[in-house]
Short mmCIF file of C-alpha atoms in Angstrom, two decimals:
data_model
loop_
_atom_site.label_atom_id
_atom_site.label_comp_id
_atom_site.label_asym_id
_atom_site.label_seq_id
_atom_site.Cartn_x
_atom_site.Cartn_y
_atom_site.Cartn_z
CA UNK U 1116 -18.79 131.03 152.50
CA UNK U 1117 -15.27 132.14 153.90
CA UNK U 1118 -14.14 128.79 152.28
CA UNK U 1119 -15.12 129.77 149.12
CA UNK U 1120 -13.79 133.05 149.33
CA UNK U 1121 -10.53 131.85 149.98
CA UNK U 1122 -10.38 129.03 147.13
CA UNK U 1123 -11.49 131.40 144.79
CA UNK U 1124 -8.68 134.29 145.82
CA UNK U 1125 -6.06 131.20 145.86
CA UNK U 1126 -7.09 130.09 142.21
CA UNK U 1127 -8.19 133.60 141.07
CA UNK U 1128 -4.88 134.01 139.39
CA UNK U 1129 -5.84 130.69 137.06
CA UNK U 1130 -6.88 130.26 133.40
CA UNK U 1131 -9.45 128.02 132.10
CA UNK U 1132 -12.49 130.24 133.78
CA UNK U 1133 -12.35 128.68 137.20
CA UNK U 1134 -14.23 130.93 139.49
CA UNK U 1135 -13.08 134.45 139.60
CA UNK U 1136 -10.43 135.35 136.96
CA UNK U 1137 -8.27 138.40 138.47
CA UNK U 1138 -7.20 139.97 135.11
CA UNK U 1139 -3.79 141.97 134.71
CA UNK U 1140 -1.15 142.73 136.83
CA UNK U 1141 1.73 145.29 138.35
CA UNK U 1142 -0.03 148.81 137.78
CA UNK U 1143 -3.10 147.24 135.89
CA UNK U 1144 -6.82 147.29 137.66
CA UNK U 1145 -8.08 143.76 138.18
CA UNK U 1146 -11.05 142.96 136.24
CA UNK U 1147 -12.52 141.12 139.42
CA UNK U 1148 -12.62 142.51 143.31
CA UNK U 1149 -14.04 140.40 146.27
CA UNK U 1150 -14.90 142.66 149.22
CA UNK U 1151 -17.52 143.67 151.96
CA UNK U 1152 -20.42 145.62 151.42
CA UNK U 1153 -23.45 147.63 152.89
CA UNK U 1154 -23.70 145.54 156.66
CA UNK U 1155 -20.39 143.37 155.73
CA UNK U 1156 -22.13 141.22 153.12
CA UNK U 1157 -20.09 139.98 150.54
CA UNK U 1158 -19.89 141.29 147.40
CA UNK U 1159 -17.79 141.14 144.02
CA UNK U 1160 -17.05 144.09 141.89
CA UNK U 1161 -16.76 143.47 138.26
CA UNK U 1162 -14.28 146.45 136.11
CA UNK U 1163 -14.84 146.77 132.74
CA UNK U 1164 -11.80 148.31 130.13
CA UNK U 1165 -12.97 151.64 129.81
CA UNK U 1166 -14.35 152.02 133.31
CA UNK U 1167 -17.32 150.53 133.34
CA UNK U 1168 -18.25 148.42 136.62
CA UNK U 1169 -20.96 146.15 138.28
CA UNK U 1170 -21.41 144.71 141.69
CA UNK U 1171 -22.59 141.84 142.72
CA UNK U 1172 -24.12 140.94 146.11
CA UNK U 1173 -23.74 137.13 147.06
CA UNK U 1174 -27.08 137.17 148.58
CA UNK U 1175 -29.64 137.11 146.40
CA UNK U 1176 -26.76 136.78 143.66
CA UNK U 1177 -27.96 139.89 143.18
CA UNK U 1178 -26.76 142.67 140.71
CA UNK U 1179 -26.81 146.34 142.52
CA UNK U 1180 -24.33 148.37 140.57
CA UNK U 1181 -24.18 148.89 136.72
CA UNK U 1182 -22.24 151.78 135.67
CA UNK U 1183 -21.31 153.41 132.55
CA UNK U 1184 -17.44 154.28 131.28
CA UNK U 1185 -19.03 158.05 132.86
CA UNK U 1186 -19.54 156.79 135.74
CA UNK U 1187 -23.41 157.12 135.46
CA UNK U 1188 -25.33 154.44 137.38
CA UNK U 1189 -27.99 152.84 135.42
CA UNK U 1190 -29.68 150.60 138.07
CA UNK U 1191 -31.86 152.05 140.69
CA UNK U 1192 -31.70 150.86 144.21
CA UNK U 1193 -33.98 152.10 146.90
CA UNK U 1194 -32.07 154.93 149.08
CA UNK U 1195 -34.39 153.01 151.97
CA UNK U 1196 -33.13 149.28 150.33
CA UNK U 1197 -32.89 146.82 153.46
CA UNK U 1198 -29.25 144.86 152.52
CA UNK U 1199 -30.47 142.18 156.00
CA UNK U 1200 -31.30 138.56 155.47
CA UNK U 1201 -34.00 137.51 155.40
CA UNK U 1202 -35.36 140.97 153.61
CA UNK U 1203 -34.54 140.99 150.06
CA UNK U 1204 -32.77 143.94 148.60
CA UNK U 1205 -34.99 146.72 146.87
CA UNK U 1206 -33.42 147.56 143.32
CA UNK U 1207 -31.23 146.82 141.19
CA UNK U 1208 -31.33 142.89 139.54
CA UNK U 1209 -33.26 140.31 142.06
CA UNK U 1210 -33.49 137.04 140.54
CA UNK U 1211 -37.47 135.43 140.54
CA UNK U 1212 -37.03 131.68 140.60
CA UNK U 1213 -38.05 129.02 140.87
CA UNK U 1214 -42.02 131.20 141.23
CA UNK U 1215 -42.69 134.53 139.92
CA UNK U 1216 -44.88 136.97 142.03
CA UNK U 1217 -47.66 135.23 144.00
CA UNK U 1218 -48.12 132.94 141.15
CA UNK U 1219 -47.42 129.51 143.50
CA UNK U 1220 -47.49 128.34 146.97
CA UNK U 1221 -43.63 129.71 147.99
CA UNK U 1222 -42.79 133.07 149.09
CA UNK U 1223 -43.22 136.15 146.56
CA UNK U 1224 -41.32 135.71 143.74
CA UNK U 1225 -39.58 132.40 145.04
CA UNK U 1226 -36.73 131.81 147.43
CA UNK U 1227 -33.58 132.80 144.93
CA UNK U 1228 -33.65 136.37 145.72
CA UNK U 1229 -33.45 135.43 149.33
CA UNK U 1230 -30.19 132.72 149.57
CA UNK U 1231 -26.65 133.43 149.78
CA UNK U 1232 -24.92 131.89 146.51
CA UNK U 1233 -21.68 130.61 146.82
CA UNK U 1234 -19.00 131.60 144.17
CA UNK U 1235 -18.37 128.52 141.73
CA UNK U 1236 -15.04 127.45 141.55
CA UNK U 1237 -15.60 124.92 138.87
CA UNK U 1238 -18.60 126.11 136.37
CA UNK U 1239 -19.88 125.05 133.37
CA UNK U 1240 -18.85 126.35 130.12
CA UNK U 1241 -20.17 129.85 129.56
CA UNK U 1242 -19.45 131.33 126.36
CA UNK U 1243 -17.68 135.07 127.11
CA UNK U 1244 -15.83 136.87 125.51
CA UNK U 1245 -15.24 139.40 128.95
CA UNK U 1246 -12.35 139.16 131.16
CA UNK U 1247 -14.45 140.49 134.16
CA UNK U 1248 -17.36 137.96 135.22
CA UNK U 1249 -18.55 135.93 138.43
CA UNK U 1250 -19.89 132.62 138.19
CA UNK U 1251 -22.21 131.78 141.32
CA UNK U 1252 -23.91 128.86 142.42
CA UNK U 1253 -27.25 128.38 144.42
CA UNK U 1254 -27.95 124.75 146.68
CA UNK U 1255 -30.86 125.71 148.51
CA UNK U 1256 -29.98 122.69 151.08
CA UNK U 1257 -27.72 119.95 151.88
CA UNK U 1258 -30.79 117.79 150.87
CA UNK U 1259 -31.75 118.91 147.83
CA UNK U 1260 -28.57 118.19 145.11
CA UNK U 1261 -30.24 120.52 142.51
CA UNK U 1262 -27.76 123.28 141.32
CA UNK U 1263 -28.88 126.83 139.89
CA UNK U 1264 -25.15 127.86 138.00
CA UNK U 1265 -25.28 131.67 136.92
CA UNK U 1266 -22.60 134.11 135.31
CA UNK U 1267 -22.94 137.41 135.68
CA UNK U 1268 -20.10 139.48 133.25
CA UNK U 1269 -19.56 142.45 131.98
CA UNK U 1270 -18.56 143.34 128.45
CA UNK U 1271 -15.68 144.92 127.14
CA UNK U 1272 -18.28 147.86 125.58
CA UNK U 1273 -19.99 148.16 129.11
CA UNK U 1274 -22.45 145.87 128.25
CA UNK U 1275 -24.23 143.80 131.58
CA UNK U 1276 -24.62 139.90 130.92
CA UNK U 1277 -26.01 137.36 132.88
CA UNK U 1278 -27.01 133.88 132.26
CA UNK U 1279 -28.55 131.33 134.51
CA UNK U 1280 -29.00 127.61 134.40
CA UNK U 1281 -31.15 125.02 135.94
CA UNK U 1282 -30.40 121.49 135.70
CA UNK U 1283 -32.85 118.90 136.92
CA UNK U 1284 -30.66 116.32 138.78
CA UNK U 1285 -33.44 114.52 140.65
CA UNK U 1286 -32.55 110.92 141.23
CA UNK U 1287 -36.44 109.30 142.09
CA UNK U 1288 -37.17 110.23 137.91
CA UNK U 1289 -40.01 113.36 139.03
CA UNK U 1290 -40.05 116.38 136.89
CA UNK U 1291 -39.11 120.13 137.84
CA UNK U 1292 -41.07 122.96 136.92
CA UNK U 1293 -40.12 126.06 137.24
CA UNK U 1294 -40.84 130.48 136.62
CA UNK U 1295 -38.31 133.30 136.76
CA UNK U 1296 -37.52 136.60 135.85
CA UNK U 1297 -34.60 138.84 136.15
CA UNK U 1298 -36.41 141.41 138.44
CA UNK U 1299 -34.37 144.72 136.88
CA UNK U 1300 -34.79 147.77 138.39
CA UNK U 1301 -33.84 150.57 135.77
CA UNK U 1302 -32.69 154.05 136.66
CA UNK U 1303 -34.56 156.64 134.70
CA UNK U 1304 -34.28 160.85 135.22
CA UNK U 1305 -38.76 161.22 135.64
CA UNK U 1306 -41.03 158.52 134.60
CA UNK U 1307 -43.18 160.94 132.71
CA UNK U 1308 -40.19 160.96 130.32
CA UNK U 1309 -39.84 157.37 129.63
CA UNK U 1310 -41.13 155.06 126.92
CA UNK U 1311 -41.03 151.46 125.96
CA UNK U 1312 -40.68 150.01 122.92
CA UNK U 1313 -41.41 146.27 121.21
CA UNK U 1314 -44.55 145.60 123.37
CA UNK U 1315 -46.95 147.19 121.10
CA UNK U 1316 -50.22 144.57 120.05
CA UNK U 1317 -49.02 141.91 122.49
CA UNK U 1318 -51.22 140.74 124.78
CA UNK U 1319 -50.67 141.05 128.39
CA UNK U 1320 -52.16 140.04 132.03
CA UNK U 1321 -53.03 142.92 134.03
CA UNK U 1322 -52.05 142.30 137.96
CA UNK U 1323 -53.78 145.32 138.71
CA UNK U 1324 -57.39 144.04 136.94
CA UNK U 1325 -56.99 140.51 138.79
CA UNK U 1326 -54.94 139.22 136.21
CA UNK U 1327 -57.14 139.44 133.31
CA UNK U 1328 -55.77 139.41 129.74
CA UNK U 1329 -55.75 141.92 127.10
CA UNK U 1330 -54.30 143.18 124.17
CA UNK U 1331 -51.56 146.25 124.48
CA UNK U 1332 -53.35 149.33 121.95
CA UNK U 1333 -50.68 151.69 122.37
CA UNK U 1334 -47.80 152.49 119.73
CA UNK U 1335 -45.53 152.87 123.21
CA UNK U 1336 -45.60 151.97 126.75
CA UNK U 1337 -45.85 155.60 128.62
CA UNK U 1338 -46.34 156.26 132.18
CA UNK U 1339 -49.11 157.88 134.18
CA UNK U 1340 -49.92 155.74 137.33
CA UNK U 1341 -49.05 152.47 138.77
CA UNK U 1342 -48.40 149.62 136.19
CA UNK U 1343 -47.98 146.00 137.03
CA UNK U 1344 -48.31 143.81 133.23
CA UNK U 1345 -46.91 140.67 132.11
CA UNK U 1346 -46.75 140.66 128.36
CA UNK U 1347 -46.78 137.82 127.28
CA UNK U 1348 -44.49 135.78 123.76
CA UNK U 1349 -42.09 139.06 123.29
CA UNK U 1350 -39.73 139.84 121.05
CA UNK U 1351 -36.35 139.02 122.08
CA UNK U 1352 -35.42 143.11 122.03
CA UNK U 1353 -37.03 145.62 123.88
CA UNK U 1354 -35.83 149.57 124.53
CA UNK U 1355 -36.66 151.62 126.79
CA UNK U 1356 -36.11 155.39 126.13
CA UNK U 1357 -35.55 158.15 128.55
CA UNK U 1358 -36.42 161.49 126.57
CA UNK U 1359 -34.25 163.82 129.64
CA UNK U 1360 -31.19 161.85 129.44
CA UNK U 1361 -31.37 161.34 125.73
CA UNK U 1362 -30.51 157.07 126.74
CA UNK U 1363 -32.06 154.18 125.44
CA UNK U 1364 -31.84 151.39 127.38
CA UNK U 1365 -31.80 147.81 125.13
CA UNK U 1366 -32.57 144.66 126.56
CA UNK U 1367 -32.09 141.36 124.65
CA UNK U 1368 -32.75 138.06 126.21
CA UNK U 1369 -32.87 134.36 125.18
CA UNK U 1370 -34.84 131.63 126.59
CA UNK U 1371 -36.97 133.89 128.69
CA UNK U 1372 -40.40 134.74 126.18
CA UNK U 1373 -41.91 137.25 128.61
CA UNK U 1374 -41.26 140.80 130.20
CA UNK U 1375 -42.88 142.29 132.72
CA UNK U 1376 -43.54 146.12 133.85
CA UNK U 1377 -44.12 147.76 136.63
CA UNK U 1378 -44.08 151.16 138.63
CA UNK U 1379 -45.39 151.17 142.12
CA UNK U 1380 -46.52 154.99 141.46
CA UNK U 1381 -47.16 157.32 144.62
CA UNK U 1382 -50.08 155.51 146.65
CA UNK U 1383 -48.48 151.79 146.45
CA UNK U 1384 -44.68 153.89 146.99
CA UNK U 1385 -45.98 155.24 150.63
CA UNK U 1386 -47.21 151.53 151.76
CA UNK U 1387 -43.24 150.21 151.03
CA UNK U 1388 -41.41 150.35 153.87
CA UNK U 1389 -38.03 149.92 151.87
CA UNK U 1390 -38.60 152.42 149.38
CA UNK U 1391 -39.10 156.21 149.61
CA UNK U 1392 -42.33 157.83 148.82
CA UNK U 1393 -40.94 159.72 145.69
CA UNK U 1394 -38.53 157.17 144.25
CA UNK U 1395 -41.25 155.65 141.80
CA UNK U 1396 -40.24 158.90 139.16
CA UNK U 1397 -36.85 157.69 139.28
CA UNK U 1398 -37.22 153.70 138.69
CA UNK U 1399 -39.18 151.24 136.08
CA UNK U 1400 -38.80 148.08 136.29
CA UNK U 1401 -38.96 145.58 132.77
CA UNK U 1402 -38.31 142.34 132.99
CA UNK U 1403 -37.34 139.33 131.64
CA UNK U 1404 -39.20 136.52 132.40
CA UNK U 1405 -40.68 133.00 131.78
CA UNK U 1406 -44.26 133.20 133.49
CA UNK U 1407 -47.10 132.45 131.08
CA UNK U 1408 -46.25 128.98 130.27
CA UNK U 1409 -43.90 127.50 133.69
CA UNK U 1410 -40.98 125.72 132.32
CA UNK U 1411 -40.79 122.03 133.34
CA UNK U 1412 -37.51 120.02 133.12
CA UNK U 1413 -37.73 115.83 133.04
CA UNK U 1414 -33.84 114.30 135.18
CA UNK U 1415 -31.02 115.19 133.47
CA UNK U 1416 -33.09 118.11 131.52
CA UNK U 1417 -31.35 121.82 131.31
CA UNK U 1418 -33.12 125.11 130.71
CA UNK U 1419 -30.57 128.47 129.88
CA UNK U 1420 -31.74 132.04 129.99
CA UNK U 1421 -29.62 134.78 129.18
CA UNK U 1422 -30.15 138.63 129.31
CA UNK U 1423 -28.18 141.48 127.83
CA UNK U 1424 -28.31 145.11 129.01
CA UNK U 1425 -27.01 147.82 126.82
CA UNK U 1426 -27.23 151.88 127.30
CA UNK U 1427 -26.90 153.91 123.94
CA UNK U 1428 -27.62 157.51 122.92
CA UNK U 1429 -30.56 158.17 121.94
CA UNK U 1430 -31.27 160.03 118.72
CA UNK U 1431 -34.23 162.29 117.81
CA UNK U 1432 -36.94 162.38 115.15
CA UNK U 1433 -39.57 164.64 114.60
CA UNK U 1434 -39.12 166.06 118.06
CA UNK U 1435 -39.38 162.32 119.23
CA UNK U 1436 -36.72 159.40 120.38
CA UNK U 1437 -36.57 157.08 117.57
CA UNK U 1438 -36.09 153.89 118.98
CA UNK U 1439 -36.26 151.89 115.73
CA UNK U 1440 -32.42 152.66 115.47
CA UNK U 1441 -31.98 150.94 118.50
CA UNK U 1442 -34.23 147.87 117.67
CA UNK U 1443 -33.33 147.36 114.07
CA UNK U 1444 -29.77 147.75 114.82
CA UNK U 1445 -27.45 144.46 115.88
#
């Protein structure tokens, strides 16, 4: 890990997206930071233009900042969040792979969330157009060759980006399957106050009803008690509108056809020992994620998923958010 560190501040000052780029100079901010965070784990903090900002926790290769050219976070994180291996961290963007949930025979929601990634010094090509981005890389062991490339970057309007690869590079010809899901944590001002949008008529499993399936009746996702669905062939927008703050969140993903949602509400809130009794008003989590139907890779196979996060005003009709602004628009 130190290793790393140091190639990457040695070659941060490169072109040709090696690593960490450390954009402008003399009085400038640079667009990347490497430095220590909650119990000295390392982190990287990514600077937007207009003051915009994301962190990034090497463990887990884990998101836990997003914030706004206001300065307004827009991820929750758990003020009770455990940042100790081997406890993953409560909030913010925990990667599921290569098993979502209890849905296999590894740990809940897979061993990714769990690892300390290593900052790539020579990545792929990623398509960006943002001057402030990490690539990281997971190799779960010195056995297993398999690598798990991921950028995480944020836009020059503030928007979050991440995109993750997996490669199948098994030698002895066997196939690799695979789930995941970009666990995101959302910060929203009361739960009562939120809606989602671009779920309506899909059908969904319901964790809570021992997975059966059924069809979503609603014209919106509201919230009055626990919710734990994965809907299932989704459109690749969804928005989630918080009435207080007058904010719609937008996610649009690629690769990744489903998106789960959940709220712990009260009851399952007091049984968490790393999150506070009260905190589920302040959270929802919607995800995407590729569950349903597990992807499988043959040698020499590649699979790419790739999520956007955006945070606009919201804008009112009829006494109502209307989020068809937000999913019509590009």
């Amino acid at each position: 890990m130190k290793e790393n560190l140091r190639q990457v501040r040695e070659r941060g000052g490169e072109g040709g997206g090696k690593g960490v780029r450390m954009a402008g100079s003399g009085s400038e901010r640079v667009a990347v930071d490497l430095c220590k965070g909650i119990n000295g784990l390392d982190k990287v903090v990514l600077r937007g233009p207009r003051g915009s900002s994301a962190e990034v926790y090497l463990y887990g290769g884990h998101v836990t900042s997003w914030r706004n050219d206001h300065g307004e976070e827009l991820l929750f994180v758990s003020s009770k969040a455990i940042f100790k291996p081997p406890k993953a961290i409560r909030g913010g963007i925990p990667i599921c792979f290569p098993q979502f949930g209890s849905h296999g025979s590894l740990e809940q929601h897979g061993f990714a969330r769990n690892k300390f990634w290593s900052i790539d010094i020579d990545p792929p090509p990623f398509p960006t157009n943002s001057k402030s981005f990490i690539d990281l890389i997971l190799k779960p062991s010195e056995e297993d060759m398999q690598k798990w490339p991921h950028r995480i970057a944020l836009g020059p309007g503030g928007d979050l980006m991440l995109t993750s690869r997996v490669r199948n590079t098994n030698a002895d010809g066997k196939p690799f399957t695979f789930a995941f899901a970009y666990h995101t944590y959302f910060s929203v001002s009361d739960i009562s106050e939120v809606r989602v949008e671009g779920l309506e008529t899909l059908d969904y499993f319901d964790n809570l009803q021992n997975k059966e399936r059924f069809t979503e009746q609603g014209d919106a996702l509201t919230f009055e008690s626990e919710v734990d669905k994965i809907y299932l062939s989704t459109p690749t927008k969804i928005a989630i509108l918080d009435h207080e703050k007058k904010r719609t969140f937008v996610l649009r993903k690629e690769g990744i056809p489903d998106a789960v949602v959940w709220n712990p509400w009260d009851k399952k809130a007091k049984t968490m020992t790393d999150f506070g009794d009260d905190e589920y008003m302040h959270m929802l989590c919607v995800e995407a994620a590729a569950v349903e139907k597990p992807i499988t890779l043959k040698p020499g196979e590649e699979w790419k998923g790739r999520l956007e996060l955006s945070a606009v005003p919201s804008s009112y009709c009829s006494g109502q958010l209307d989020p068809q602004k937000v999913l019509q628009s590009s």
